[in-house]
PDB file of C-alpha atoms in Angstrom:
ATOM      1  CA  UNK A   1      -1.682 -27.893   9.639  1.00  0.00           C
ATOM      2  CA  UNK A   2       1.854 -26.673   8.931  1.00  0.00           C
ATOM      3  CA  UNK A   3       0.582 -23.315   7.649  1.00  0.00           C
ATOM      4  CA  UNK A   4      -1.409 -22.781  10.837  1.00  0.00           C
ATOM      5  CA  UNK A   5       1.741 -23.325  12.902  1.00  0.00           C
ATOM      6  CA  UNK A   6       3.574 -20.706  10.841  1.00  0.00           C
ATOM      7  CA  UNK A   7       0.689 -18.267  11.358  1.00  0.00           C
ATOM      8  CA  UNK A   8       0.815 -18.781  15.129  1.00  0.00           C
ATOM      9  CA  UNK A   9       4.557 -18.078  15.149  1.00  0.00           C
ATOM     10  CA  UNK A  10       4.076 -14.921  13.069  1.00  0.00           C
ATOM     11  CA  UNK A  11       1.275 -13.764  15.386  1.00  0.00           C
ATOM     12  CA  UNK A  12       3.492 -14.286  18.452  1.00  0.00           C
ATOM     13  CA  UNK A  13       6.345 -12.384  16.800  1.00  0.00           C
ATOM     14  CA  UNK A  14       4.026  -9.500  15.949  1.00  0.00           C
ATOM     15  CA  UNK A  15       2.725  -9.377  19.515  1.00  0.00           C
ATOM     16  CA  UNK A  16       6.195  -9.447  21.112  1.00  0.00           C
ATOM     17  CA  UNK A  17       8.116  -7.476  18.474  1.00  0.00           C
ATOM     18  CA  UNK A  18      10.518 -10.364  17.903  1.00  0.00           C
ATOM     19  CA  UNK A  19      12.222 -10.838  14.534  1.00  0.00           C
ATOM     20  CA  UNK A  20      11.344 -13.885  12.471  1.00  0.00           C
ATOM     21  CA  UNK A  21      13.984 -16.166  11.021  1.00  0.00           C
ATOM     22  CA  UNK A  22      12.617 -18.899   8.800  1.00  0.00           C
ATOM     23  CA  UNK A  23      14.554 -22.032   7.851  1.00  0.00           C
ATOM     24  CA  UNK A  24      12.957 -23.398   4.714  1.00  0.00           C
ATOM     25  CA  UNK A  25      13.231 -26.482   2.553  1.00  0.00           C
ATOM     26  CA  UNK A  26       9.834 -27.026   0.963  1.00  0.00           C
ATOM     27  CA  UNK A  27       8.309 -28.764  -2.000  1.00  0.00           C
ATOM     28  CA  UNK A  28       5.201 -26.610  -1.772  1.00  0.00           C
ATOM     29  CA  UNK A  29       1.700 -27.315  -0.545  1.00  0.00           C
ATOM     30  CA  UNK A  30       0.809 -30.602   1.101  1.00  0.00           C
ATOM     31  CA  UNK A  31      -1.696 -31.729  -1.492  1.00  0.00           C
ATOM     32  CA  UNK A  32      -2.987 -34.470   0.811  1.00  0.00           C
ATOM     33  CA  UNK A  33      -4.347 -31.695   3.080  1.00  0.00           C
ATOM     34  CA  UNK A  34      -6.512 -30.448   0.208  1.00  0.00           C
ATOM     35  CA  UNK A  35      -7.659 -26.883  -0.294  1.00  0.00           C
ATOM     36  CA  UNK A  36      -6.952 -26.047   3.363  1.00  0.00           C
ATOM     37  CA  UNK A  37      -3.222 -26.175   2.648  1.00  0.00           C
ATOM     38  CA  UNK A  38      -3.648 -23.550  -0.069  1.00  0.00           C
ATOM     39  CA  UNK A  39      -5.679 -21.346   2.258  1.00  0.00           C
ATOM     40  CA  UNK A  40      -2.760 -21.312   4.659  1.00  0.00           C
ATOM     41  CA  UNK A  41      -0.669 -19.505   2.049  1.00  0.00           C
ATOM     42  CA  UNK A  42      -3.164 -16.637   2.053  1.00  0.00           C
ATOM     43  CA  UNK A  43      -3.065 -16.450   5.851  1.00  0.00           C
ATOM     44  CA  UNK A  44       0.748 -16.373   5.866  1.00  0.00           C
ATOM     45  CA  UNK A  45       0.905 -13.704   3.128  1.00  0.00           C
ATOM     46  CA  UNK A  46      -1.627 -11.580   5.008  1.00  0.00           C
ATOM     47  CA  UNK A  47       0.671 -11.592   8.026  1.00  0.00           C
ATOM     48  CA  UNK A  48       3.749 -10.854   5.892  1.00  0.00           C
ATOM     49  CA  UNK A  49       2.338  -7.586   4.558  1.00  0.00           C
ATOM     50  CA  UNK A  50       0.562  -6.169   7.610  1.00  0.00           C
ATOM     51  CA  UNK A  51       1.455  -2.493   8.051  1.00  0.00           C
ATOM     52  CA  UNK A  52       2.215  -2.919  11.758  1.00  0.00           C
ATOM     53  CA  UNK A  53       4.887  -5.500  10.890  1.00  0.00           C
ATOM     54  CA  UNK A  54       7.953  -3.312  11.272  1.00  0.00           C
ATOM     55  CA  UNK A  55      10.596  -5.758  12.471  1.00  0.00           C
ATOM     56  CA  UNK A  56      12.902  -7.964  10.454  1.00  0.00           C
ATOM     57  CA  UNK A  57      11.891 -11.128   8.658  1.00  0.00           C
ATOM     58  CA  UNK A  58      14.726 -13.222   7.290  1.00  0.00           C
ATOM     59  CA  UNK A  59      14.766 -16.581   5.555  1.00  0.00           C
ATOM     60  CA  UNK A  60      17.513 -19.149   5.109  1.00  0.00           C
ATOM     61  CA  UNK A  61      16.922 -21.641   2.315  1.00  0.00           C
ATOM     62  CA  UNK A  62      18.933 -24.792   2.682  1.00  0.00           C
ATOM     63  CA  UNK A  63      17.217 -26.796  -0.028  1.00  0.00           C
ATOM     64  CA  UNK A  64      14.799 -26.519  -2.928  1.00  0.00           C
ATOM     65  CA  UNK A  65      11.565 -24.561  -2.636  1.00  0.00           C
ATOM     66  CA  UNK A  66       8.772 -24.419  -5.161  1.00  0.00           C
ATOM     67  CA  UNK A  67       5.274 -23.228  -5.777  1.00  0.00           C
ATOM     68  CA  UNK A  68       3.587 -21.165  -3.048  1.00  0.00           C
ATOM     69  CA  UNK A  69       6.408 -21.647  -0.559  1.00  0.00           C
ATOM     70  CA  UNK A  70       8.533 -19.096  -2.449  1.00  0.00           C
ATOM     71  CA  UNK A  71       6.153 -16.138  -2.234  1.00  0.00           C
ATOM     72  CA  UNK A  72       6.666 -15.375   1.440  1.00  0.00           C
ATOM     73  CA  UNK A  73      10.489 -15.355   1.309  1.00  0.00           C
ATOM     74  CA  UNK A  74      10.328 -13.133  -1.774  1.00  0.00           C
ATOM     75  CA  UNK A  75       8.890 -10.277   0.293  1.00  0.00           C
ATOM     76  CA  UNK A  76      11.143 -10.634   3.338  1.00  0.00           C
ATOM     77  CA  UNK A  77      14.062  -8.396   4.281  1.00  0.00           C
ATOM     78  CA  UNK A  78      16.871 -10.888   3.698  1.00  0.00           C
ATOM     79  CA  UNK A  79      17.177 -14.249   1.975  1.00  0.00           C
ATOM     80  CA  UNK A  80      20.206 -16.479   2.503  1.00  0.00           C
ATOM     81  CA  UNK A  81      20.699 -19.275  -0.025  1.00  0.00           C
ATOM     82  CA  UNK A  82      23.245 -22.067  -0.402  1.00  0.00           C
ATOM     83  CA  UNK A  83      24.873 -22.138  -3.840  1.00  0.00           C
ATOM     84  CA  UNK A  84      24.045 -25.297  -5.827  1.00  0.00           C
ATOM     85  CA  UNK A  85      21.658 -26.457  -3.088  1.00  0.00           C
ATOM     86  CA  UNK A  86      18.990 -23.763  -2.672  1.00  0.00           C
ATOM     87  CA  UNK A  87      16.505 -23.163  -5.472  1.00  0.00           C
ATOM     88  CA  UNK A  88      13.375 -21.003  -5.474  1.00  0.00           C
ATOM     89  CA  UNK A  89      10.887 -21.181  -8.328  1.00  0.00           C
ATOM     90  CA  UNK A  90       7.161 -21.290  -8.938  1.00  0.00           C
ATOM     91  CA  UNK A  91       7.288 -23.892 -11.698  1.00  0.00           C
ATOM     92  CA  UNK A  92      10.057 -26.460 -12.000  1.00  0.00           C
ATOM     93  CA  UNK A  93      12.215 -27.407 -14.968  1.00  0.00           C
ATOM     94  CA  UNK A  94      10.081 -30.426 -15.887  1.00  0.00           C
ATOM     95  CA  UNK A  95       6.912 -28.356 -16.295  1.00  0.00           C
ATOM     96  CA  UNK A  96       8.748 -25.688 -18.278  1.00  0.00           C
ATOM     97  CA  UNK A  97      10.122 -28.391 -20.586  1.00  0.00           C
ATOM     98  CA  UNK A  98       6.636 -29.838 -21.086  1.00  0.00           C
ATOM     99  CA  UNK A  99       4.957 -26.493 -21.764  1.00  0.00           C
ATOM    100  CA  UNK A 100       7.631 -24.570 -23.707  1.00  0.00           C
ATOM    101  CA  UNK A 101      10.006 -27.350 -24.796  1.00  0.00           C
ATOM    102  CA  UNK A 102      12.799 -25.234 -23.269  1.00  0.00           C
ATOM    103  CA  UNK A 103      15.599 -26.908 -21.308  1.00  0.00           C
ATOM    104  CA  UNK A 104      16.341 -25.026 -18.086  1.00  0.00           C
ATOM    105  CA  UNK A 105      18.193 -26.193 -14.999  1.00  0.00           C
ATOM    106  CA  UNK A 106      17.521 -25.575 -11.334  1.00  0.00           C
ATOM    107  CA  UNK A 107      20.398 -23.079 -10.990  1.00  0.00           C
ATOM    108  CA  UNK A 108      19.330 -21.010 -14.018  1.00  0.00           C
ATOM    109  CA  UNK A 109      15.700 -21.050 -12.989  1.00  0.00           C
ATOM    110  CA  UNK A 110      16.017 -20.106  -9.346  1.00  0.00           C
ATOM    111  CA  UNK A 111      19.433 -20.816  -7.914  1.00  0.00           C
ATOM    112  CA  UNK A 112      21.518 -18.546  -5.720  1.00  0.00           C
ATOM    113  CA  UNK A 113      23.476 -16.923  -8.614  1.00  0.00           C
ATOM    114  CA  UNK A 114      20.214 -16.139 -10.451  1.00  0.00           C
ATOM    115  CA  UNK A 115      18.672 -14.553  -7.360  1.00  0.00           C
ATOM    116  CA  UNK A 116      21.803 -12.551  -6.591  1.00  0.00           C
ATOM    117  CA  UNK A 117      21.993 -11.269 -10.180  1.00  0.00           C
ATOM    118  CA  UNK A 118      18.389 -10.068 -10.013  1.00  0.00           C
ATOM    119  CA  UNK A 119      19.035  -8.185  -6.752  1.00  0.00           C
ATOM    120  CA  UNK A 120      21.967  -6.139  -8.037  1.00  0.00           C
TER     121      UNK A 120
END
């Protein structure tokens, strides 16, 4: 349901030429919604990369974001993050520890300093 709301907002912005400013704090897909929640990611991404989308899309992350929720902000024009609060990553530290036995923290994995370093 949440993904459909985002799609409607993006469609309205495309129709009116308005910029999009997203305020995100997401743990990823709502698993209780089943496969439909994953399908919403595809619909959102489709709208993010449409060639007629020529106006600004900006995202402000004020908390942690993981899994599919990080793809859309990654292809926007600007991303604002709060140091030591905002984190963006596909797979969290616990999974990395389980799979690779490597210790990595939220900041090193996808915190504001890490993102800034990779943009320079």
